Amino acid sequence: MILIVDDSPENIISLKKVLEKNDFEVDTASSGEEALKKILKKSYVLIILDVQMPGMDGFEVAEAVSGYSKAKETAIIFLSAATANVNLITRGYSSGGLDYISKPVDMNILLLKVKTFYRIYEQSRALNEMQKALREEIEFRKEAERKKDEFISIASHELKTPMTSIKGYIQLLEKSLDKNDKETIRARLHKVQNQIEKLNVLIADLLDISKIESGKLKFNKQYFSFDNLLEHLIEVMQQSNPQVKIVKKGSVDGNIFGDEMRIEQVIINFITNAIKYGPDGEEIHINSEIRDNELYFSVKDFGIGMSEEHQQKIFEKFYRIEETSERFQGLGIGLYICQEIIDRHKGKIGAHSVLGEGSEFYFQIPLYSEKEEKKQPQL
Ligand code: ADP
């Protein structure tokens, strides 16, 4: 916006008319004092300033304006009869730009100057924005780099832990073999298998992450029995985790449409987390039902829970709750992968949790393929 400052109403009217005709937004002030008040409140691109005014003259106004942070980028065009005085003020003035036009004003020249100042203003604004975006971009890189380093160090640690256990058990196995102690051999082999399974899951998760990044996570969707899948999973997980009681509630009749292996992965992740972040001896409640033509599935635990603030972030890549990350092993990628899987089923994933009381993780996905969905009666 342009501010015209002139004590003569006729001058203001004629300048305003020409500028507005050329699509410039214009504000006016009839004295130096009024102009200063306006400049304090609003940012102007340009001030057209009459030098000879009763009260504060144009130079005094310019001098005062040079101290305003709001007017740092504002340019001034003086309307003056005498050019010599203008040169005096230019020396001390370090704002957006200065120029002058001698009176009587040649409107064509004035317009030319106004347009030039506007162009400079637009260019410098674009430059500033570009600079800001670049700075943010650099910060964001730096941040990504830091996260990656942190991830590599956690991932190596996570991979090393089961490896070390496997090495240890194999050494013990050798001893048991020498003694031909079959019972112990079987128990130790079982432990090695468990550790290998842990490694397997870790490596599969790492591979999934890189597939998600490159858009190569593939889905093989077809109709399958959700109830059969869940029954089987609960049985297996209950067997390998006798310290908790997994309670199944609700059921889903008929088939649902999706990638069975990927849905299985989400269920295992929810239950594994419920076991990991829940206390031994407590129950874990698993619920599945049909709600409005959608499968609704949830896993509830009575464990450490989390605050509202963390609930928003746990589905982000690599996010782990810092306060508890020392106590529980993990990479902070399981829920991120779950979210991607549910997104790709056009579903919804989320958590309700109360710190110290427990958490409930859920997902919802449409029961039918998109083609079938159109044929279904809407409930
Ligand atoms: P990981 O458990 O390997 O760290 P996840 O992506 O599965 O990674 O979970 C991300 C974070 O969310 C966990 O580090 C933990 O802080 C929190 N979290 C997940 N599930 C639960 C739960 N049932 N109760 C409390 N916190 C949980």
Short mmCIF file of C-alpha atoms and ligand atoms in Angstrom, two decimals:
data_model
loop_
_atom_site.label_atom_id
_atom_site.label_comp_id
_atom_site.label_asym_id
_atom_site.label_seq_id
_atom_site.Cartn_x
_atom_site.Cartn_y
_atom_site.Cartn_z
CA MET A 1 0.00 0.00 0.00
CA ILE A 2 1.09 3.56 -0.73
CA LEU A 3 0.73 6.45 1.71
CA ILE A 4 0.33 9.95 0.23
CA VAL A 5 1.24 12.72 2.67
CA ASP A 6 0.32 16.22 1.56
CA ASP A 7 -1.34 19.18 3.23
CA SER A 8 -3.15 20.13 0.05
CA PRO A 9 -6.39 18.18 -0.44
CA GLU A 10 -6.35 18.86 -4.21
CA ASN A 11 -2.88 17.31 -4.56
CA ILE A 12 -3.96 14.27 -2.55
CA ILE A 13 -7.08 13.80 -4.68
CA SER A 14 -5.28 13.99 -8.00
CA LEU A 15 -2.39 11.69 -6.92
CA LYS A 16 -4.79 9.20 -5.39
CA LYS A 17 -6.87 9.12 -8.57
CA VAL A 18 -3.92 8.37 -10.84
CA LEU A 19 -2.48 5.69 -8.55
CA GLU A 20 -5.79 3.94 -7.98
CA LYS A 21 -6.44 3.95 -11.70
CA ASN A 22 -3.21 1.98 -12.01
CA ASP A 23 -4.38 -0.58 -9.44
CA PHE A 24 -2.34 0.64 -6.47
CA GLU A 25 -3.91 0.61 -3.02
CA VAL A 26 -3.68 4.09 -1.50
CA ASP A 27 -3.95 5.62 1.96
CA THR A 28 -3.67 9.34 2.73
CA ALA A 29 -2.54 11.71 5.49
CA SER A 30 -2.89 15.49 5.46
CA SER A 31 -0.02 16.24 7.87
CA GLY A 32 3.32 14.82 9.01
CA GLU A 33 1.90 14.02 12.43
CA GLU A 34 -1.03 12.06 11.02
CA ALA A 35 1.35 10.21 8.68
CA LEU A 36 3.57 9.08 11.59
CA LYS A 37 0.57 7.72 13.47
CA LYS A 38 -0.46 5.69 10.43
CA ILE A 39 3.06 4.41 9.75
CA LEU A 40 3.29 3.17 13.33
CA LYS A 41 0.22 1.00 12.83
CA LYS A 42 0.57 -0.18 9.24
CA SER A 43 3.31 -1.27 6.87
CA TYR A 44 3.56 0.71 3.63
CA VAL A 45 5.56 -0.20 0.57
CA LEU A 46 6.00 3.44 -0.38
CA ILE A 47 5.36 6.92 1.05
CA ILE A 48 4.87 9.87 -1.29
CA LEU A 49 5.84 12.74 0.94
CA ASP A 50 5.33 16.45 0.37
CA VAL A 51 8.34 18.36 1.69
CA GLN A 52 6.73 21.67 2.46
CA MET A 53 4.01 21.21 5.01
CA PRO A 54 3.02 23.36 8.00
CA GLY A 55 3.94 21.64 11.30
CA MET A 56 6.29 18.76 10.65
CA ASP A 57 7.84 19.06 7.22
CA GLY A 58 8.58 16.13 4.91
CA PHE A 59 12.23 15.80 5.98
CA GLU A 60 11.33 15.65 9.66
CA VAL A 61 8.77 12.96 8.90
CA ALA A 62 11.38 10.95 6.93
CA GLU A 63 13.87 11.25 9.75
CA ALA A 64 11.36 9.99 12.29
CA VAL A 65 10.29 7.15 9.97
CA SER A 66 13.87 5.95 9.59
CA GLY A 67 13.76 4.86 13.24
CA TYR A 68 10.60 2.75 12.88
CA SER A 69 11.18 -0.96 12.53
CA LYS A 70 7.82 -1.26 10.74
CA ALA A 71 9.11 1.01 7.99
CA LYS A 72 12.44 -0.75 7.49
CA GLU A 73 11.63 -1.65 3.92
CA THR A 74 9.52 1.39 3.10
CA ALA A 75 10.67 3.64 0.25
CA ILE A 76 10.03 7.38 0.13
CA ILE A 77 9.46 9.69 -2.81
CA PHE A 78 9.70 13.35 -1.83
CA LEU A 79 7.64 15.93 -3.64
CA SER A 80 9.86 18.97 -3.51
CA ALA A 81 10.50 22.22 -5.27
CA ALA A 82 14.19 22.29 -4.30
CA THR A 83 16.42 19.29 -5.07
CA ALA A 84 19.40 20.36 -2.94
CA ASN A 85 17.63 19.71 0.36
CA VAL A 86 16.72 16.23 -0.73
CA ASN A 87 20.37 15.28 -1.10
CA LEU A 88 20.96 16.30 2.52
CA ILE A 89 18.44 13.90 3.95
CA THR A 90 19.43 10.98 1.73
CA ARG A 91 22.77 10.75 3.53
CA GLY A 92 21.37 9.75 6.90
CA TYR A 93 18.54 7.66 5.60
CA SER A 94 19.02 3.93 5.32
CA SER A 95 15.56 2.58 4.62
CA GLY A 96 14.02 0.84 1.60
CA GLY A 97 14.96 3.58 -0.86
CA LEU A 98 14.69 7.30 -1.52
CA ASP A 99 13.85 9.40 -4.53
CA TYR A 100 12.31 12.73 -5.31
CA ILE A 101 10.15 14.42 -7.88
CA SER A 102 10.10 18.13 -8.33
CA LYS A 103 6.88 20.05 -8.33
CA PRO A 104 4.68 20.46 -10.31
CA VAL A 105 4.48 16.69 -10.46
CA ASP A 106 4.79 14.98 -13.82
CA MET A 107 2.39 12.10 -13.32
CA ASN A 108 4.11 9.85 -15.89
CA ILE A 109 7.44 10.13 -14.13
CA LEU A 110 5.81 9.59 -10.75
CA LEU A 111 4.08 6.44 -12.00
CA LEU A 112 7.32 5.14 -13.46
CA LYS A 113 9.10 5.62 -10.13
CA VAL A 114 6.25 4.08 -8.15
CA LYS A 115 6.26 1.02 -10.39
CA THR A 116 10.05 0.67 -10.06
CA PHE A 117 9.87 0.81 -6.27
CA TYR A 118 7.08 -1.75 -6.26
CA ARG A 119 9.06 -4.09 -8.45
CA ILE A 120 12.09 -3.79 -6.18
CA TYR A 121 9.86 -4.37 -3.19
CA GLU A 122 8.31 -7.52 -4.72
CA GLN A 123 11.72 -8.83 -5.71
CA SER A 124 13.22 -8.29 -2.30
CA ARG A 125 10.20 -9.93 -0.68
CA ALA A 126 10.54 -12.95 -2.97
CA LEU A 127 14.24 -13.10 -2.14
CA ASN A 128 13.53 -12.98 1.59
CA GLU A 129 11.00 -15.76 1.29
CA MET A 130 13.39 -17.87 -0.72
CA GLN A 131 16.08 -17.31 1.88
CA LYS A 132 13.70 -18.32 4.66
CA ALA A 133 12.61 -21.48 2.81
CA LEU A 134 16.24 -22.37 2.16
CA ARG A 135 17.13 -21.90 5.81
CA GLU A 136 14.22 -24.14 6.86
CA GLU A 137 15.21 -26.73 4.29
CA ILE A 138 18.77 -26.84 5.63
CA GLU A 139 17.49 -27.19 9.21
CA PHE A 140 15.16 -30.02 8.07
CA ARG A 141 18.05 -31.84 6.47
CA LYS A 142 20.19 -31.49 9.42
CA GLU A 143 17.31 -32.86 11.51
CA ALA A 144 16.78 -35.83 9.15
CA GLU A 145 20.50 -36.57 9.28
CA ARG A 146 20.48 -36.52 13.08
CA LYS A 147 17.46 -38.85 13.20
CA LYS A 148 19.09 -41.22 10.74
CA ASP A 149 22.30 -41.40 12.80
CA GLU A 150 20.29 -42.03 15.94
CA PHE A 151 18.27 -44.71 14.15
CA ILE A 152 21.38 -46.49 12.88
CA SER A 153 22.83 -46.60 16.34
CA ILE A 154 19.60 -47.95 17.90
CA ALA A 155 19.10 -50.43 15.04
CA SER A 156 22.63 -51.78 15.41
CA HIS A 157 22.11 -52.17 19.12
CA GLU A 158 18.76 -53.92 18.60
CA LEU A 159 20.30 -56.33 16.11
CA LYS A 160 23.30 -56.97 18.28
CA THR A 161 21.30 -57.98 21.35
CA PRO A 162 19.68 -61.13 19.90
CA MET A 163 22.94 -61.91 18.08
CA THR A 164 24.85 -61.91 21.36
CA SER A 165 22.21 -64.15 22.94
CA ILE A 166 22.38 -66.57 20.02
CA LYS A 167 26.18 -66.76 20.33
CA GLY A 168 25.89 -67.42 24.06
CA TYR A 169 23.25 -70.14 23.67
CA ILE A 170 25.28 -71.88 20.97
CA GLN A 171 28.31 -72.03 23.26
CA LEU A 172 26.10 -73.48 26.00
CA LEU A 173 24.62 -75.93 23.47
CA GLU A 174 28.07 -77.27 22.72
CA LYS A 175 28.54 -78.03 26.40
CA SER A 176 25.13 -79.71 26.64
CA LEU A 177 25.97 -81.77 23.56
CA ASP A 178 29.12 -83.05 25.23
CA LYS A 179 27.02 -84.17 28.17
CA ASN A 180 24.33 -85.53 25.83
CA ASP A 181 21.74 -83.71 27.95
CA LYS A 182 18.76 -83.80 25.56
CA GLU A 183 16.34 -81.83 27.77
CA THR A 184 18.69 -78.89 28.11
CA ILE A 185 19.60 -79.07 24.43
CA ARG A 186 15.91 -78.81 23.49
CA ALA A 187 15.32 -75.86 25.84
CA ARG A 188 18.38 -74.00 24.52
CA LEU A 189 17.46 -74.67 20.91
CA HIS A 190 14.06 -73.19 21.67
CA LYS A 191 15.72 -70.06 23.05
CA VAL A 192 17.92 -69.75 19.97
CA GLN A 193 14.81 -70.04 17.81
CA ASN A 194 13.13 -67.24 19.77
CA GLN A 195 16.11 -64.95 19.28
CA ILE A 196 16.26 -65.78 15.57
CA GLU A 197 12.55 -64.93 15.30
CA LYS A 198 13.27 -61.56 16.96
CA LEU A 199 16.01 -60.90 14.41
CA ASN A 200 13.66 -61.90 11.65
CA VAL A 201 11.00 -59.43 12.75
CA LEU A 202 13.56 -56.64 13.11
CA ILE A 203 14.99 -57.23 9.66
CA ALA A 204 11.50 -57.49 8.12
CA ASP A 205 10.55 -54.15 9.73
CA LEU A 206 13.72 -52.51 8.43
CA LEU A 207 12.98 -53.81 4.94
CA ASP A 208 9.39 -52.56 5.17
CA ILE A 209 10.61 -49.08 6.09
CA SER A 210 12.82 -48.91 3.04
CA LYS A 211 9.97 -50.23 0.86
CA ILE A 212 7.61 -47.57 2.23
CA GLU A 213 10.22 -44.87 1.50
CA SER A 214 10.59 -46.00 -2.09
CA GLY A 215 6.84 -46.60 -2.58
CA LYS A 216 7.44 -50.30 -3.14
CA LEU A 217 5.39 -51.82 -0.31
CA LYS A 218 3.17 -54.24 -2.24
CA PHE A 219 -0.27 -55.47 -1.20
CA ASN A 220 -2.02 -58.65 -2.17
CA LYS A 221 -5.64 -58.16 -1.22
CA GLN A 222 -8.33 -60.80 -1.27
CA TYR A 223 -11.23 -62.02 0.86
CA PHE A 224 -10.22 -63.95 4.00
CA SER A 225 -11.73 -64.98 7.33
CA PHE A 226 -10.66 -62.44 9.93
CA ASP A 227 -11.93 -64.60 12.78
CA ASN A 228 -9.85 -67.59 11.74
CA LEU A 229 -6.77 -65.44 11.50
CA LEU A 230 -7.37 -63.88 14.90
CA GLU A 231 -8.11 -67.19 16.66
CA HIS A 232 -4.87 -68.64 15.33
CA LEU A 233 -2.80 -65.57 16.27
CA ILE A 234 -4.20 -65.42 19.79
CA GLU A 235 -3.44 -69.10 20.31
CA VAL A 236 0.18 -68.71 19.16
CA MET A 237 0.77 -65.52 21.14
CA GLN A 238 -0.85 -66.89 24.28
CA GLN A 239 1.41 -69.94 24.09
CA SER A 240 4.57 -67.94 23.80
CA ASN A 241 3.48 -65.39 26.44
CA PRO A 242 1.97 -67.38 29.31
CA GLN A 243 2.65 -64.49 31.72
CA VAL A 244 -0.37 -62.55 30.35
CA LYS A 245 -3.98 -63.51 29.74
CA ILE A 246 -5.27 -62.69 26.29
CA VAL A 247 -9.05 -62.30 26.33
CA LYS A 248 -10.96 -62.28 23.05
CA LYS A 249 -14.22 -60.39 22.82
CA GLY A 250 -16.62 -60.06 19.90
CA SER A 251 -16.33 -61.75 16.52
CA VAL A 252 -16.57 -61.04 12.82
CA ASP A 253 -18.73 -63.32 10.69
CA GLY A 254 -17.84 -63.93 7.07
CA ASN A 255 -14.86 -62.73 5.08
CA ILE A 256 -13.24 -59.35 4.89
CA PHE A 257 -11.19 -57.85 2.06
CA GLY A 258 -7.52 -57.07 2.59
CA ASP A 259 -3.94 -58.28 2.60
CA GLU A 260 -4.09 -61.04 5.23
CA MET A 261 -0.36 -61.06 5.96
CA ARG A 262 -0.21 -57.31 6.38
CA ILE A 263 -3.31 -57.22 8.61
CA GLU A 264 -1.73 -60.03 10.64
CA GLN A 265 1.38 -57.86 10.99
CA VAL A 266 -0.69 -55.00 12.46
CA ILE A 267 -2.48 -57.31 14.91
CA ILE A 268 0.82 -58.86 16.05
CA ASN A 269 2.31 -55.39 16.50
CA PHE A 270 -0.61 -54.22 18.64
CA ILE A 271 -0.54 -57.36 20.80
CA THR A 272 3.26 -57.39 21.11
CA ASN A 273 3.20 -53.76 22.26
CA ALA A 274 0.36 -54.49 24.71
CA ILE A 275 2.48 -57.29 26.20
CA LYS A 276 5.66 -55.21 26.17
CA TYR A 277 4.16 -52.06 27.70
CA GLY A 278 1.70 -53.87 29.98
CA PRO A 279 2.47 -55.53 33.32
CA ASP A 280 2.88 -59.29 33.66
CA GLY A 281 -0.14 -61.06 35.07
CA GLU A 282 -2.58 -58.52 33.61
CA GLU A 283 -5.20 -59.21 30.97
CA ILE A 284 -5.11 -57.99 27.39
CA HIS A 285 -8.51 -57.43 25.82
CA ILE A 286 -8.94 -58.02 22.13
CA ASN A 287 -12.11 -56.86 20.52
CA SER A 288 -13.34 -57.24 16.94
CA GLU A 289 -16.72 -56.33 15.55
CA ILE A 290 -18.48 -54.87 12.55
CA ARG A 291 -19.42 -51.20 12.72
CA ASP A 292 -21.11 -49.48 9.78
CA ASN A 293 -19.79 -51.83 7.11
CA GLU A 294 -16.31 -51.66 8.62
CA LEU A 295 -14.18 -54.04 10.59
CA TYR A 296 -13.31 -52.51 13.97
CA PHE A 297 -10.42 -54.12 15.83
CA SER A 298 -8.82 -53.07 19.12
CA VAL A 299 -6.24 -54.22 21.65
CA LYS A 300 -6.45 -52.88 25.18
CA ASP A 301 -3.80 -53.18 27.85
CA PHE A 302 -3.57 -52.04 31.46
CA GLY A 303 0.05 -50.95 31.29
CA ILE A 304 2.10 -47.77 31.43
CA GLY A 305 -0.17 -45.77 29.09
CA MET A 306 0.95 -42.40 27.72
CA SER A 307 0.10 -38.71 27.82
CA GLU A 308 -2.08 -36.94 25.24
CA GLU A 309 0.97 -35.27 23.73
CA HIS A 310 2.66 -38.61 22.92
CA GLN A 311 -0.53 -40.12 21.51
CA GLN A 312 -0.33 -37.66 18.62
CA LYS A 313 3.22 -38.68 17.73
CA ILE A 314 3.66 -42.43 18.25
CA PHE A 315 2.68 -43.19 14.65
CA GLU A 316 5.55 -41.05 13.36
CA LYS A 317 8.63 -42.79 12.02
CA PHE A 318 11.27 -43.52 14.70
CA TYR A 319 9.16 -41.95 17.44
CA ARG A 320 9.66 -43.50 20.86
CA ILE A 321 8.55 -42.04 24.16
CA GLU A 322 11.76 -40.77 25.66
CA GLU A 323 10.83 -41.24 29.30
CA THR A 324 10.41 -45.00 28.79
CA SER A 325 12.76 -45.69 25.88
CA GLU A 326 15.57 -46.84 28.18
CA ARG A 327 13.36 -49.39 29.88
CA PHE A 328 11.87 -50.96 26.73
CA GLN A 329 13.73 -52.08 23.65
CA GLY A 330 12.42 -51.03 20.26
CA LEU A 331 13.03 -49.06 17.10
CA GLY A 332 9.94 -46.89 16.97
CA ILE A 333 8.95 -48.11 13.53
CA GLY A 334 6.26 -50.74 14.23
CA LEU A 335 3.35 -48.31 14.53
CA TYR A 336 4.58 -46.28 11.57
CA ILE A 337 4.43 -49.42 9.41
CA CYS A 338 0.98 -50.28 10.86
CA GLN A 339 -0.26 -46.84 9.92
CA GLU A 340 0.98 -47.26 6.34
CA ILE A 341 -0.74 -50.68 6.10
CA ILE A 342 -4.05 -49.36 7.40
CA ASP A 343 -3.83 -46.26 5.18
CA ARG A 344 -3.34 -48.52 2.19
CA HIS A 345 -6.55 -50.33 3.19
CA LYS A 346 -8.32 -46.94 3.22
CA GLY A 347 -8.82 -47.35 6.96
CA LYS A 348 -8.18 -45.48 10.16
CA ILE A 349 -5.72 -46.21 12.97
CA GLY A 350 -5.46 -44.62 16.41
CA ALA A 351 -4.96 -44.96 20.14
CA HIS A 352 -6.72 -43.92 23.33
CA SER A 353 -4.53 -43.91 26.37
CA VAL A 354 -4.27 -42.68 29.94
CA LEU A 355 -0.85 -42.32 31.51
CA GLY A 356 -0.36 -45.00 34.16
CA GLU A 357 -3.65 -46.75 33.38
CA GLY A 358 -3.20 -48.35 29.96
CA SER A 359 -3.77 -47.96 26.25
CA GLU A 360 -6.18 -49.09 23.60
CA PHE A 361 -4.96 -49.28 20.01
CA TYR A 362 -7.52 -49.70 17.24
CA PHE A 363 -7.95 -49.79 13.50
CA GLN A 364 -10.94 -49.72 11.21
CA ILE A 365 -11.01 -50.90 7.60
CA PRO A 366 -13.81 -51.26 5.04
CA LEU A 367 -15.18 -54.81 4.87
CA TYR A 368 -15.40 -55.01 1.12
CA SER A 369 -13.29 -54.19 -1.91
CA GLU A 370 -14.12 -50.84 -3.47
CA LYS A 371 -15.94 -52.60 -6.31
CA GLU A 372 -18.13 -54.57 -3.89
CA GLU A 373 -18.64 -51.61 -1.60
CA LYS A 374 -20.73 -49.81 -4.20
CA LYS A 375 -23.12 -52.78 -4.27
CA GLN A 376 -23.58 -52.95 -0.49
CA PRO A 377 -26.68 -51.46 1.13
CA GLN A 378 -25.54 -48.52 3.26
CA LEU A 379 -26.56 -49.09 6.88
P1 ADP B 1 8.71 -49.70 19.47
O1 ADP B 1 7.76 -50.32 20.44
O2 ADP B 1 9.55 -50.69 18.74
O3 ADP B 1 9.51 -48.59 20.06
P2 ADP B 1 6.35 -48.79 17.99
O4 ADP B 1 6.31 -48.01 16.71
O5 ADP B 1 5.60 -50.07 18.03
O6 ADP B 1 7.89 -48.98 18.30
O7 ADP B 1 5.81 -47.84 19.14
C1 ADP B 1 6.24 -46.50 19.22
C2 ADP B 1 6.23 -46.02 20.67
O8 ADP B 1 4.89 -45.92 21.13
C3 ADP B 1 6.91 -46.97 21.64
O9 ADP B 1 8.31 -46.72 21.69
C4 ADP B 1 6.22 -46.64 22.96
O10 ADP B 1 6.84 -45.51 23.53
C5 ADP B 1 4.80 -46.25 22.51
N1 ADP B 1 3.84 -47.36 22.65
C6 ADP B 1 3.43 -48.23 21.71
N2 ADP B 1 2.53 -49.09 22.18
C7 ADP B 1 2.32 -48.76 23.47
C8 ADP B 1 1.47 -49.28 24.53
N3 ADP B 1 0.64 -50.30 24.34
N4 ADP B 1 1.54 -48.65 25.75
C9 ADP B 1 2.36 -47.61 25.96
N5 ADP B 1 3.19 -47.09 25.01
C10 ADP B 1 3.17 -47.65 23.79
#
